[in-house]
mmCIF file of C-alpha atoms and ligand atoms in Angstrom:
data_model
loop_
_atom_site.group_PDB
_atom_site.id
_atom_site.type_symbol
_atom_site.label_atom_id
_atom_site.label_comp_id
_atom_site.label_asym_id
_atom_site.label_seq_id
_atom_site.Cartn_x
_atom_site.Cartn_y
_atom_site.Cartn_z
ATOM 1 C CA UNK S 1 0.164 -0.697 -0.350
ATOM 2 C CA UNK S 2 0.941 3.235 -0.661
ATOM 3 C CA UNK S 3 1.793 5.899 2.061
ATOM 4 C CA UNK S 4 -0.714 8.669 2.685
ATOM 5 C CA UNK S 5 -0.400 12.357 0.529
ATOM 6 C CA UNK S 6 -1.096 14.914 2.966
ATOM 7 C CA UNK S 7 -3.090 17.723 2.131
ATOM 8 C CA UNK S 8 -3.550 20.547 4.089
ATOM 9 C CA UNK S 9 -6.500 22.629 3.654
ATOM 10 C CA UNK S 10 -6.781 26.096 5.351
ATOM 11 C CA UNK S 11 -10.434 27.654 5.645
ATOM 12 C CA UNK S 12 -11.795 24.251 6.386
ATOM 13 C CA UNK S 13 -15.009 24.750 7.741
ATOM 14 C CA UNK S 14 -16.032 27.646 4.986
ATOM 15 C CA UNK S 15 -18.368 26.783 1.903
ATOM 16 C CA UNK S 16 -15.532 26.194 -0.728
ATOM 17 C CA UNK S 17 -13.987 23.637 1.957
ATOM 18 C CA UNK S 18 -16.806 21.831 2.498
ATOM 19 C CA UNK S 19 -17.194 20.851 -1.138
ATOM 20 C CA UNK S 20 -13.746 20.461 -1.618
ATOM 21 C CA UNK S 21 -13.079 17.994 1.483
ATOM 22 C CA UNK S 22 -15.269 15.503 -0.038
ATOM 23 C CA UNK S 23 -13.980 15.530 -3.316
ATOM 24 C CA UNK S 24 -10.353 15.231 -2.269
ATOM 25 C CA UNK S 25 -11.252 12.325 -0.023
ATOM 26 C CA UNK S 26 -12.742 10.483 -2.365
ATOM 27 C CA UNK S 27 -9.809 9.975 -4.509
ATOM 28 C CA UNK S 28 -10.541 12.980 -7.306
ATOM 29 C CA UNK S 29 -7.972 15.573 -6.394
ATOM 30 C CA UNK S 30 -4.918 13.096 -6.906
ATOM 31 C CA UNK S 31 -6.143 9.722 -8.096
ATOM 32 C CA UNK S 32 -8.674 6.974 -7.258
ATOM 33 C CA UNK S 33 -5.803 5.019 -5.918
ATOM 34 C CA UNK S 34 -4.199 6.660 -3.904
ATOM 35 C CA UNK S 35 -4.530 7.428 -0.317
ATOM 36 C CA UNK S 36 -4.851 11.034 1.779
ATOM 37 C CA UNK S 37 -4.528 12.608 4.917
ATOM 38 C CA UNK S 38 -6.253 15.608 5.656
ATOM 39 C CA UNK S 39 -5.133 18.365 7.849
ATOM 40 C CA UNK S 40 -7.452 21.078 7.949
ATOM 41 C CA UNK S 41 -6.884 24.380 9.258
ATOM 42 C CA UNK S 42 -9.115 26.965 10.916
ATOM 43 C CA UNK S 43 -8.850 29.789 12.896
ATOM 44 C CA UNK S 44 -9.733 29.314 16.378
ATOM 45 C CA UNK S 45 -13.536 30.346 16.028
ATOM 46 C CA UNK S 46 -13.564 27.629 13.771
ATOM 47 C CA UNK S 47 -12.241 24.606 14.715
ATOM 48 C CA UNK S 48 -15.332 23.340 16.008
ATOM 49 C CA UNK S 49 -16.580 23.641 12.995
ATOM 50 C CA UNK S 50 -14.078 22.119 11.119
ATOM 51 C CA UNK S 51 -14.683 19.502 13.379
ATOM 52 C CA UNK S 52 -17.962 18.984 12.447
ATOM 53 C CA UNK S 53 -17.367 18.864 9.024
ATOM 54 C CA UNK S 54 -14.106 16.154 10.061
ATOM 55 C CA UNK S 55 -16.960 14.157 11.236
ATOM 56 C CA UNK S 56 -18.552 13.970 8.336
ATOM 57 C CA UNK S 57 -16.002 12.936 6.318
ATOM 58 C CA UNK S 58 -15.503 9.599 9.033
ATOM 59 C CA UNK S 59 -18.671 9.076 8.269
ATOM 60 C CA UNK S 60 -18.743 9.006 4.694
ATOM 61 C CA UNK S 61 -16.065 6.159 5.335
ATOM 62 C CA UNK S 62 -14.088 6.799 1.982
ATOM 63 C CA UNK S 63 -11.536 3.820 1.494
ATOM 64 C CA UNK S 64 -8.878 6.525 0.462
ATOM 65 C CA UNK S 65 -8.781 8.910 3.684
ATOM 66 C CA UNK S 66 -5.950 7.587 5.870
ATOM 67 C CA UNK S 67 -6.784 10.351 9.170
ATOM 68 C CA UNK S 68 -7.893 13.978 9.464
ATOM 69 C CA UNK S 69 -6.460 16.888 11.731
ATOM 70 C CA UNK S 70 -7.719 19.777 12.682
ATOM 71 C CA UNK S 71 -5.776 22.548 14.018
ATOM 72 C CA UNK S 72 -5.422 26.549 14.218
ATOM 73 C CA UNK S 73 -1.348 25.602 14.198
ATOM 74 C CA UNK S 74 -0.363 26.966 11.353
ATOM 75 C CA UNK S 75 3.428 25.036 11.947
ATOM 76 C CA UNK S 76 1.278 22.057 12.634
ATOM 77 C CA UNK S 77 -1.451 22.264 9.441
ATOM 78 C CA UNK S 78 1.753 22.414 7.398
ATOM 79 C CA UNK S 79 4.474 20.329 8.758
ATOM 80 C CA UNK S 80 4.944 17.094 6.495
ATOM 81 C CA UNK S 81 2.869 18.869 3.703
ATOM 82 C CA UNK S 82 2.534 17.801 0.129
ATOM 83 C CA UNK S 83 -0.492 19.189 -1.170
ATOM 84 C CA UNK S 84 -1.313 22.816 0.351
ATOM 85 C CA UNK S 85 -4.689 24.216 -0.590
ATOM 86 C CA UNK S 86 -4.932 27.191 0.736
ATOM 87 C CA UNK S 87 -8.447 28.510 0.900
ATOM 88 C CA UNK S 88 -9.189 30.422 4.201
ATOM 89 C CA UNK S 89 -8.802 34.659 3.650
ATOM 90 C CA UNK S 90 -9.471 37.414 4.573
ATOM 91 C CA UNK S 91 -13.585 38.628 2.509
ATOM 92 C CA UNK S 92 -13.087 42.060 1.425
ATOM 93 C CA UNK S 93 -15.999 43.490 3.856
ATOM 94 C CA UNK S 94 -18.853 46.615 2.338
ATOM 95 C CA UNK S 95 -16.332 50.021 2.815
ATOM 96 C CA UNK S 96 -13.050 47.950 2.804
ATOM 97 C CA UNK S 97 -10.088 49.930 1.535
ATOM 98 C CA UNK S 98 -7.624 47.861 -1.312
ATOM 99 C CA UNK S 99 -4.859 48.421 1.151
ATOM 100 C CA UNK S 100 -6.438 47.425 4.247
ATOM 101 C CA UNK S 101 -8.072 43.997 2.338
ATOM 102 C CA UNK S 102 -3.985 43.502 1.308
ATOM 103 C CA UNK S 103 -2.954 44.323 4.430
ATOM 104 C CA UNK S 104 -5.404 41.540 6.607
ATOM 105 C CA UNK S 105 -4.552 39.139 3.882
ATOM 106 C CA UNK S 106 -0.802 39.648 4.723
ATOM 107 C CA UNK S 107 -1.392 38.737 7.725
ATOM 108 C CA UNK S 108 -2.606 35.724 7.167
ATOM 109 C CA UNK S 109 -0.227 34.752 3.729
ATOM 110 C CA UNK S 110 3.099 35.522 5.408
ATOM 111 C CA UNK S 111 2.996 33.339 8.559
ATOM 112 C CA UNK S 112 1.372 30.525 5.964
ATOM 113 C CA UNK S 113 4.725 30.953 3.958
ATOM 114 C CA UNK S 114 6.773 30.982 6.705
ATOM 115 C CA UNK S 115 5.288 27.500 7.698
ATOM 116 C CA UNK S 116 5.385 25.942 4.665
ATOM 117 C CA UNK S 117 9.141 26.801 4.144
ATOM 118 C CA UNK S 118 9.699 25.681 7.430
ATOM 119 C CA UNK S 119 7.996 22.585 7.562
ATOM 120 C CA UNK S 120 6.614 21.069 4.344
ATOM 121 C CA UNK S 121 7.688 18.176 2.226
ATOM 122 C CA UNK S 122 10.302 18.496 -0.435
ATOM 123 C CA UNK S 123 7.745 17.935 -3.154
ATOM 124 C CA UNK S 124 5.084 20.654 -1.579
ATOM 125 C CA UNK S 125 2.468 22.163 -4.193
ATOM 126 C CA UNK S 126 0.791 25.459 -2.953
ATOM 127 C CA UNK S 127 -2.420 26.317 -4.675
ATOM 128 C CA UNK S 128 -4.205 29.639 -3.499
ATOM 129 C CA UNK S 129 -7.806 30.367 -4.051
ATOM 130 C CA UNK S 130 -8.555 32.711 -0.978
ATOM 131 C CA UNK S 131 -8.602 36.183 -2.848
ATOM 132 C CA UNK S 132 -7.024 38.096 -3.669
ATOM 133 C CA UNK S 133 -5.588 35.138 -4.652
ATOM 134 C CA UNK S 134 -2.869 36.208 -7.160
ATOM 135 C CA UNK S 135 -1.185 38.357 -4.410
ATOM 136 C CA UNK S 136 -2.031 36.721 -1.810
ATOM 137 C CA UNK S 137 0.446 33.541 -3.542
ATOM 138 C CA UNK S 138 2.907 36.226 -3.699
ATOM 139 C CA UNK S 139 2.982 36.952 -0.533
ATOM 140 C CA UNK S 140 2.845 33.288 1.060
ATOM 141 C CA UNK S 141 5.982 32.703 -1.892
ATOM 142 C CA UNK S 142 7.806 35.344 -0.437
ATOM 143 C CA UNK S 143 8.110 34.333 2.715
ATOM 144 C CA UNK S 144 9.335 30.235 1.184
ATOM 145 C CA UNK S 145 13.019 31.405 -0.166
ATOM 146 C CA UNK S 146 13.699 27.608 0.341
ATOM 147 C CA UNK S 147 11.083 25.972 -1.474
ATOM 148 C CA UNK S 148 11.345 26.606 -5.453
ATOM 149 C CA UNK S 149 9.268 29.460 -6.878
ATOM 150 C CA UNK S 150 7.690 27.863 -9.223
ATOM 151 C CA UNK S 151 5.688 25.793 -6.510
ATOM 152 C CA UNK S 152 3.524 28.563 -5.527
ATOM 153 C CA UNK S 153 0.419 29.168 -7.767
ATOM 154 C CA UNK S 154 -2.846 31.185 -7.610
ATOM 155 C CA UNK S 155 -6.314 29.846 -9.267
ATOM 156 C CA UNK S 156 -7.690 30.882 -12.500
ATOM 157 C CA UNK S 157 -9.110 27.118 -13.276
ATOM 158 C CA UNK S 158 -12.549 28.289 -12.644
ATOM 159 C CA UNK S 159 -12.315 31.537 -14.784
ATOM 160 C CA UNK S 160 -11.046 28.983 -17.252
ATOM 161 C CA UNK S 161 -13.795 26.656 -16.852
ATOM 162 C CA UNK S 162 -16.704 29.165 -16.453
ATOM 163 C CA UNK S 163 -14.869 30.486 -20.269
ATOM 164 C CA UNK S 164 -15.293 26.713 -21.675
ATOM 165 C CA UNK S 165 -18.989 26.833 -20.620
ATOM 166 C CA UNK S 166 -19.767 29.382 -21.950
ATOM 167 C CA UNK S 167 -18.134 28.575 -25.243
ATOM 168 C CA UNK S 168 -19.851 25.085 -25.522
ATOM 169 C CA UNK S 169 -23.398 27.365 -25.145
ATOM 170 C CA UNK S 170 -22.613 30.092 -27.730
ATOM 171 C CA UNK S 171 -21.725 27.503 -30.032
ATOM 172 C CA UNK S 172 -23.846 24.422 -28.911
ATOM 173 C CA UNK S 173 -20.794 22.081 -29.325
ATOM 174 C CA UNK S 174 -19.651 19.452 -25.871
ATOM 175 C CA UNK S 175 -17.841 21.024 -23.353
ATOM 176 C CA UNK S 176 -15.335 18.202 -23.956
ATOM 177 C CA UNK S 177 -14.892 19.636 -28.083
ATOM 178 C CA UNK S 178 -13.319 22.789 -26.178
ATOM 179 C CA UNK S 179 -9.337 22.655 -26.357
ATOM 180 C CA UNK S 180 -6.847 26.023 -25.025
ATOM 181 C CA UNK S 181 -8.795 28.659 -23.572
ATOM 182 C CA UNK S 182 -6.548 30.721 -22.176
ATOM 183 C CA UNK S 183 -7.051 33.007 -18.771
ATOM 184 C CA UNK S 184 -4.397 35.993 -18.693
ATOM 185 C CA UNK S 185 -3.977 38.597 -15.888
ATOM 186 C CA UNK S 186 -5.422 38.514 -12.141
ATOM 187 C CA UNK S 187 -8.087 36.239 -11.071
ATOM 188 C CA UNK S 188 -10.386 39.270 -10.819
ATOM 189 C CA UNK S 189 -12.559 41.436 -13.183
ATOM 190 C CA UNK S 190 -9.952 42.303 -14.899
ATOM 191 C CA UNK S 191 -8.752 39.070 -15.759
ATOM 192 C CA UNK S 192 -8.675 38.229 -19.912
ATOM 193 C CA UNK S 193 -10.167 35.243 -21.139
ATOM 194 C CA UNK S 194 -8.721 34.158 -24.572
ATOM 195 C CA UNK S 195 -10.347 32.360 -26.693
ATOM 196 C CA UNK S 196 -8.368 33.577 -30.335
ATOM 197 C CA UNK S 197 -6.013 30.393 -29.884
ATOM 198 C CA UNK S 198 -9.340 28.210 -28.757
ATOM 199 C CA UNK S 199 -10.389 25.139 -30.923
ATOM 200 C CA UNK S 200 -13.993 23.615 -30.610
ATOM 201 C CA UNK S 201 -14.027 20.555 -32.666
ATOM 202 C CA UNK S 202 -10.280 21.192 -34.467
ATOM 203 C CA UNK S 203 -11.709 24.483 -35.530
ATOM 204 C CA UNK S 204 -10.105 27.629 -33.981
ATOM 205 C CA UNK S 205 -12.831 29.673 -31.535
ATOM 206 C CA UNK S 206 -12.990 32.809 -32.528
ATOM 207 C CA UNK S 207 -13.161 31.924 -36.552
ATOM 208 C CA UNK S 208 -16.331 29.295 -35.012
ATOM 209 C CA UNK S 209 -18.093 32.555 -33.043
ATOM 210 C CA UNK S 210 -17.171 35.362 -35.945
ATOM 211 C CA UNK S 211 -18.390 37.874 -33.384
ATOM 212 C CA UNK S 212 -16.438 40.267 -32.321
ATOM 213 C CA UNK S 213 -19.397 42.699 -30.218
ATOM 214 C CA UNK S 214 -20.804 38.952 -28.504
ATOM 215 C CA UNK S 215 -16.715 37.995 -27.446
ATOM 216 C CA UNK S 216 -16.222 42.261 -26.162
ATOM 217 C CA UNK S 217 -19.423 43.031 -24.720
ATOM 218 C CA UNK S 218 -21.166 39.855 -23.508
ATOM 219 C CA UNK S 219 -18.464 36.458 -23.295
ATOM 220 C CA UNK S 220 -15.668 38.517 -21.630
ATOM 221 C CA UNK S 221 -18.098 40.213 -18.590
ATOM 222 C CA UNK S 222 -19.792 37.095 -18.535
ATOM 223 C CA UNK S 223 -16.754 35.260 -17.847
ATOM 224 C CA UNK S 224 -15.129 38.057 -15.575
ATOM 225 C CA UNK S 225 -18.835 39.011 -13.768
ATOM 226 C CA UNK S 226 -19.460 35.241 -12.821
ATOM 227 C CA UNK S 227 -18.985 35.353 -9.910
ATOM 228 C CA UNK S 228 -20.923 38.665 -8.390
ATOM 229 C CA UNK S 229 -23.951 36.558 -11.237
ATOM 230 C CA UNK S 230 -23.450 33.727 -9.145
ATOM 231 C CA UNK S 231 -24.041 35.349 -6.185
ATOM 232 C CA UNK S 232 -26.938 37.239 -6.999
ATOM 233 C CA UNK S 233 -28.941 34.191 -8.140
ATOM 234 C CA UNK S 234 -27.675 31.839 -5.301
ATOM 235 C CA UNK S 235 -27.443 34.136 -2.566
ATOM 236 C CA UNK S 236 -24.502 32.957 -1.573
ATOM 237 C CA UNK S 237 -20.736 32.706 -3.348
ATOM 238 C CA UNK S 238 -19.682 29.833 -5.440
ATOM 239 C CA UNK S 239 -18.182 27.524 -3.498
ATOM 240 C CA UNK S 240 -19.196 23.992 -5.414
ATOM 241 C CA UNK S 241 -17.669 24.979 -8.691
ATOM 242 C CA UNK S 242 -15.084 26.771 -7.436
ATOM 243 C CA UNK S 243 -14.309 24.006 -5.442
ATOM 244 C CA UNK S 244 -14.415 21.777 -8.047
ATOM 245 C CA UNK S 245 -12.090 23.808 -10.349
ATOM 246 C CA UNK S 246 -9.400 23.388 -7.398
ATOM 247 C CA UNK S 247 -9.579 19.854 -7.817
ATOM 248 C CA UNK S 248 -9.209 19.769 -11.519
ATOM 249 C CA UNK S 249 -5.646 22.474 -10.989
ATOM 250 C CA UNK S 250 -3.924 20.707 -8.791
ATOM 251 C CA UNK S 251 -5.290 16.873 -9.944
ATOM 252 C CA UNK S 252 -4.153 18.369 -13.679
ATOM 253 C CA UNK S 253 -0.653 20.170 -12.258
ATOM 254 C CA UNK S 254 -0.317 16.255 -10.565
ATOM 255 C CA UNK S 255 -0.869 13.986 -13.231
ATOM 256 C CA UNK S 256 -0.184 15.956 -16.298
ATOM 257 C CA UNK S 257 -2.617 18.028 -18.706
ATOM 258 C CA UNK S 258 -4.221 16.257 -21.582
ATOM 259 C CA UNK S 259 -2.023 15.514 -25.162
ATOM 260 C CA UNK S 260 -3.112 18.494 -27.400
ATOM 261 C CA UNK S 261 -4.828 20.703 -25.001
ATOM 262 C CA UNK S 262 -3.746 23.118 -21.772
ATOM 263 C CA UNK S 263 -4.703 24.898 -19.233
ATOM 264 C CA UNK S 264 -5.117 28.025 -17.465
ATOM 265 C CA UNK S 265 -2.938 28.725 -13.957
ATOM 266 C CA UNK S 266 -1.939 31.629 -12.050
ATOM 267 C CA UNK S 267 2.205 31.331 -11.837
ATOM 268 C CA UNK S 268 5.140 32.766 -11.233
ATOM 269 C CA UNK S 269 6.307 35.393 -14.507
ATOM 270 C CA UNK S 270 9.251 34.216 -16.211
ATOM 271 C CA UNK S 271 8.733 37.573 -18.453
ATOM 272 C CA UNK S 272 7.072 35.689 -20.841
ATOM 273 C CA UNK S 273 4.315 37.683 -23.164
ATOM 274 C CA UNK S 274 6.187 40.873 -21.699
ATOM 275 C CA UNK S 275 4.672 40.113 -18.098
ATOM 276 C CA UNK S 276 6.945 41.094 -15.417
ATOM 277 C CA UNK S 277 9.276 38.576 -13.975
ATOM 278 C CA UNK S 278 8.143 37.338 -10.565
ATOM 279 C CA UNK S 279 4.063 38.645 -10.648
ATOM 280 C CA UNK S 280 1.328 36.127 -10.083
ATOM 281 C CA UNK S 281 -0.091 35.927 -13.057
ATOM 282 C CA UNK S 282 -2.320 33.225 -15.350
ATOM 283 C CA UNK S 283 -0.606 31.895 -18.169
ATOM 284 C CA UNK S 284 -1.662 28.631 -20.860
ATOM 285 C CA UNK S 285 0.137 26.482 -18.969
ATOM 286 C CA UNK S 286 0.590 22.350 -19.964
ATOM 287 C CA UNK S 287 1.393 19.933 -17.278
ATOM 288 C CA UNK S 288 3.895 17.319 -17.291
ATOM 289 C CA UNK S 289 5.988 15.033 -15.065
ATOM 290 C CA UNK S 290 4.726 17.070 -12.778
ATOM 291 C CA UNK S 291 5.239 20.759 -13.457
ATOM 292 C CA UNK S 292 3.721 23.569 -15.444
ATOM 293 C CA UNK S 293 5.422 25.220 -18.016
ATOM 294 C CA UNK S 294 4.020 28.665 -19.856
ATOM 295 C CA UNK S 295 3.033 27.637 -23.655
ATOM 296 C CA UNK S 296 5.639 29.815 -25.667
ATOM 297 C CA UNK S 297 5.162 31.426 -28.826
ATOM 298 C CA UNK S 298 1.474 32.018 -29.201
ATOM 299 C CA UNK S 299 0.192 35.130 -31.526
ATOM 300 C CA UNK S 300 -1.165 37.798 -29.434
ATOM 301 C CA UNK S 301 -2.691 40.415 -31.211
ATOM 302 C CA UNK S 302 -3.873 44.083 -30.261
ATOM 303 C CA UNK S 303 -6.743 43.565 -28.982
ATOM 304 C CA UNK S 304 -5.705 40.441 -26.536
ATOM 305 C CA UNK S 305 -2.435 42.325 -25.624
ATOM 306 C CA UNK S 306 -4.262 45.167 -24.142
ATOM 307 C CA UNK S 307 -6.257 43.453 -22.157
ATOM 308 C CA UNK S 308 -3.221 41.474 -20.930
ATOM 309 C CA UNK S 309 -1.846 43.982 -20.323
ATOM 310 C CA UNK S 310 -4.425 46.152 -17.814
ATOM 311 C CA UNK S 311 -4.539 42.980 -15.949
ATOM 312 C CA UNK S 312 -0.836 42.772 -15.515
ATOM 313 C CA UNK S 313 -1.038 45.917 -14.512
ATOM 314 C CA UNK S 314 -3.550 45.688 -11.667
ATOM 315 C CA UNK S 315 -1.319 43.219 -10.699
ATOM 316 C CA UNK S 316 1.670 45.320 -10.350
ATOM 317 C CA UNK S 317 -0.691 47.707 -8.615
ATOM 318 C CA UNK S 318 -1.532 44.906 -5.508
ATOM 319 C CA UNK S 319 2.465 44.115 -6.169
ATOM 320 C CA UNK S 320 3.664 47.715 -5.195
ATOM 321 C CA UNK S 321 0.740 48.201 -1.995
ATOM 322 C CA UNK S 322 1.922 45.027 -0.733
ATOM 323 C CA UNK S 323 5.331 46.167 -1.246
ATOM 324 C CA UNK S 324 5.040 49.246 0.958
ATOM 325 C CA UNK S 325 3.363 47.507 3.459
ATOM 326 C CA UNK S 326 6.456 45.523 3.774
ATOM 327 C CA UNK S 327 4.589 42.045 3.048
ATOM 328 C CA UNK S 328 6.857 41.171 0.749
HETATM 329 P P1 LIG N 401 -15.677 30.334 1.233
HETATM 330 O O1 LIG N 401 -15.056 29.337 1.584
HETATM 331 O O2 LIG N 401 -16.723 31.097 0.449
HETATM 332 O O3 LIG N 401 -14.753 31.600 0.219
HETATM 333 C C1 LIG N 401 -12.980 31.091 0.569
HETATM 334 C C2 LIG N 401 -12.029 32.213 0.121
HETATM 335 O O4 LIG N 401 -12.323 31.563 -1.232
HETATM 336 C C3 LIG N 401 -12.299 33.105 -0.182
HETATM 337 O O5 LIG N 401 -11.253 34.440 -0.183
HETATM 338 C C4 LIG N 401 -13.069 33.490 -1.726
HETATM 339 O O6 LIG N 401 -12.724 35.068 -1.915
HETATM 340 C C5 LIG N 401 -12.300 32.672 -2.629
HETATM 341 N N1 LIG N 401 -12.612 32.044 -3.619
HETATM 342 C C6 LIG N 401 -11.509 32.704 -5.145
HETATM 343 N N2 LIG N 401 -12.390 31.827 -5.384
HETATM 344 C C7 LIG N 401 -13.454 31.657 -5.838
HETATM 345 C C8 LIG N 401 -14.768 31.987 -6.292
HETATM 346 N N3 LIG N 401 -14.842 31.537 -7.470
HETATM 347 N N4 LIG N 401 -16.122 31.915 -5.880
HETATM 348 C C9 LIG N 401 -16.538 32.277 -4.966
HETATM 349 N N5 LIG N 401 -14.949 32.223 -3.270
HETATM 350 C C10 LIG N 401 -13.838 32.721 -4.450
HETATM 351 O O7 LIG N 401 -15.800 31.275 2.279
HETATM 352 P P2 LIG N 401 -16.015 31.321 3.436
HETATM 353 O O8 LIG N 401 -16.167 32.372 4.503
HETATM 354 O O9 LIG N 401 -17.319 30.483 3.859
HETATM 355 O O10 LIG N 401 -15.110 30.563 4.583
HETATM 356 C C11 LIG N 401 -13.953 31.010 4.651
HETATM 357 C C12 LIG N 401 -13.212 29.808 5.952
HETATM 358 O O11 LIG N 401 -11.720 30.343 5.772
HETATM 359 C C13 LIG N 401 -13.906 30.388 7.000
HETATM 360 O O12 LIG N 401 -14.169 29.140 7.838
HETATM 361 C C14 LIG N 401 -12.541 31.086 8.266
HETATM 362 O O13 LIG N 401 -12.454 31.059 9.436
HETATM 363 C C15 LIG N 401 -11.820 30.430 7.556
HETATM 364 N N6 LIG N 401 -10.448 30.849 7.588
HETATM 365 C C16 LIG N 401 -9.203 30.504 8.077
HETATM 366 C C17 LIG N 401 -8.373 30.620 7.925
HETATM 367 C C18 LIG N 401 -7.545 29.657 8.390
HETATM 368 O O14 LIG N 401 -7.105 29.208 8.388
HETATM 369 N N7 LIG N 401 -5.539 30.502 8.894
HETATM 370 C C19 LIG N 401 -7.751 32.554 7.944
HETATM 371 C C20 LIG N 401 -8.835 33.494 7.197
HETATM 372 C C21 LIG N 401 -10.204 32.770 6.814
HETATM 373 P P3 LIG N 401 -14.134 36.649 -2.247
HETATM 374 O O15 LIG N 401 -14.032 36.959 -0.588
HETATM 375 O O16 LIG N 401 -13.570 37.167 -3.056
HETATM 376 O O17 LIG N 401 -15.127 35.682 -2.488
#
């Protein structure tokens, strides 16, 4: 039998955590033959609720679930961890300035980066879901100098999946036929979902759509503002779809992207496509042998470049703000 993989989930008592944990324990994160040991991190006042979720996980009698620890101790949560899903974050409340939000999240992601640096397993892989996810990942990475920078990623897979869903509806094509969607930039309203390289049943997606007004005025804003539309409809933010995207992100990172396709991940830039080195920005990536690589050599036209640049500018502003606060 294989040694269990340690998977840490922060904010485990939250909405996303509730949807995510059951899918991890059932084997959908790493594979149907990989046992997992869960570490649930919560703030002290939510530990009891996380213990309740742990009771339900016990009651599901998942054959792959080797154990569960619930803790409010950051060091314990990340000790020996192989996969860290950083979901818990300080939400933006009404009237909160961006600087306050970044500072509050610095107080969460700095100690988590330090704990990962000090105690995580050598193969640790980190996915930041909690918003502002790109910049939270940048903060955590900055406090983990001994961990290779490419192990820190942030989630734009939900945006990627949303773009596939919208395109599938527009073209009445099955989602399985849609390949090579790309999300560029920040996981925020400035993100750029790009269909110019996408394929639908082997045909170029932008040509199949052949409707620039739809692309500009419907597709891009629908994908970018889908979170708000879900809140409006459900009365609560997207949780199951976010959890599903987190599963997809780590699954593909570890097990590889399918041949002839790629995915979108926010990763540390190497300067590709004019994105300043060191920023955690979303790119199309291919994953193989447990590593991601930015897809190179794509032709980016003026329409796309303008949108990528705008989102990257926002990331630079966030980086400058957290630098000013001494968080990186
Ligand atoms: P959720 O589980 O709904 O969301 C958690 C985080 O995911 C938020 O930052 C949220 O951002 C973000 N997120 C990213 N993408 C999406 C998306 N597509 N849809 C929705 N959310 C997205 O929040 P809850 O309030 O239910 O739970 C958070 C939990 O985290 C609480 O139990 C809290 O106690 C805990 N927490 C734990 C910490 C720790 O372990 N150290 C630190 C801070 C909090 P957004 O706010 O923008 O929606």
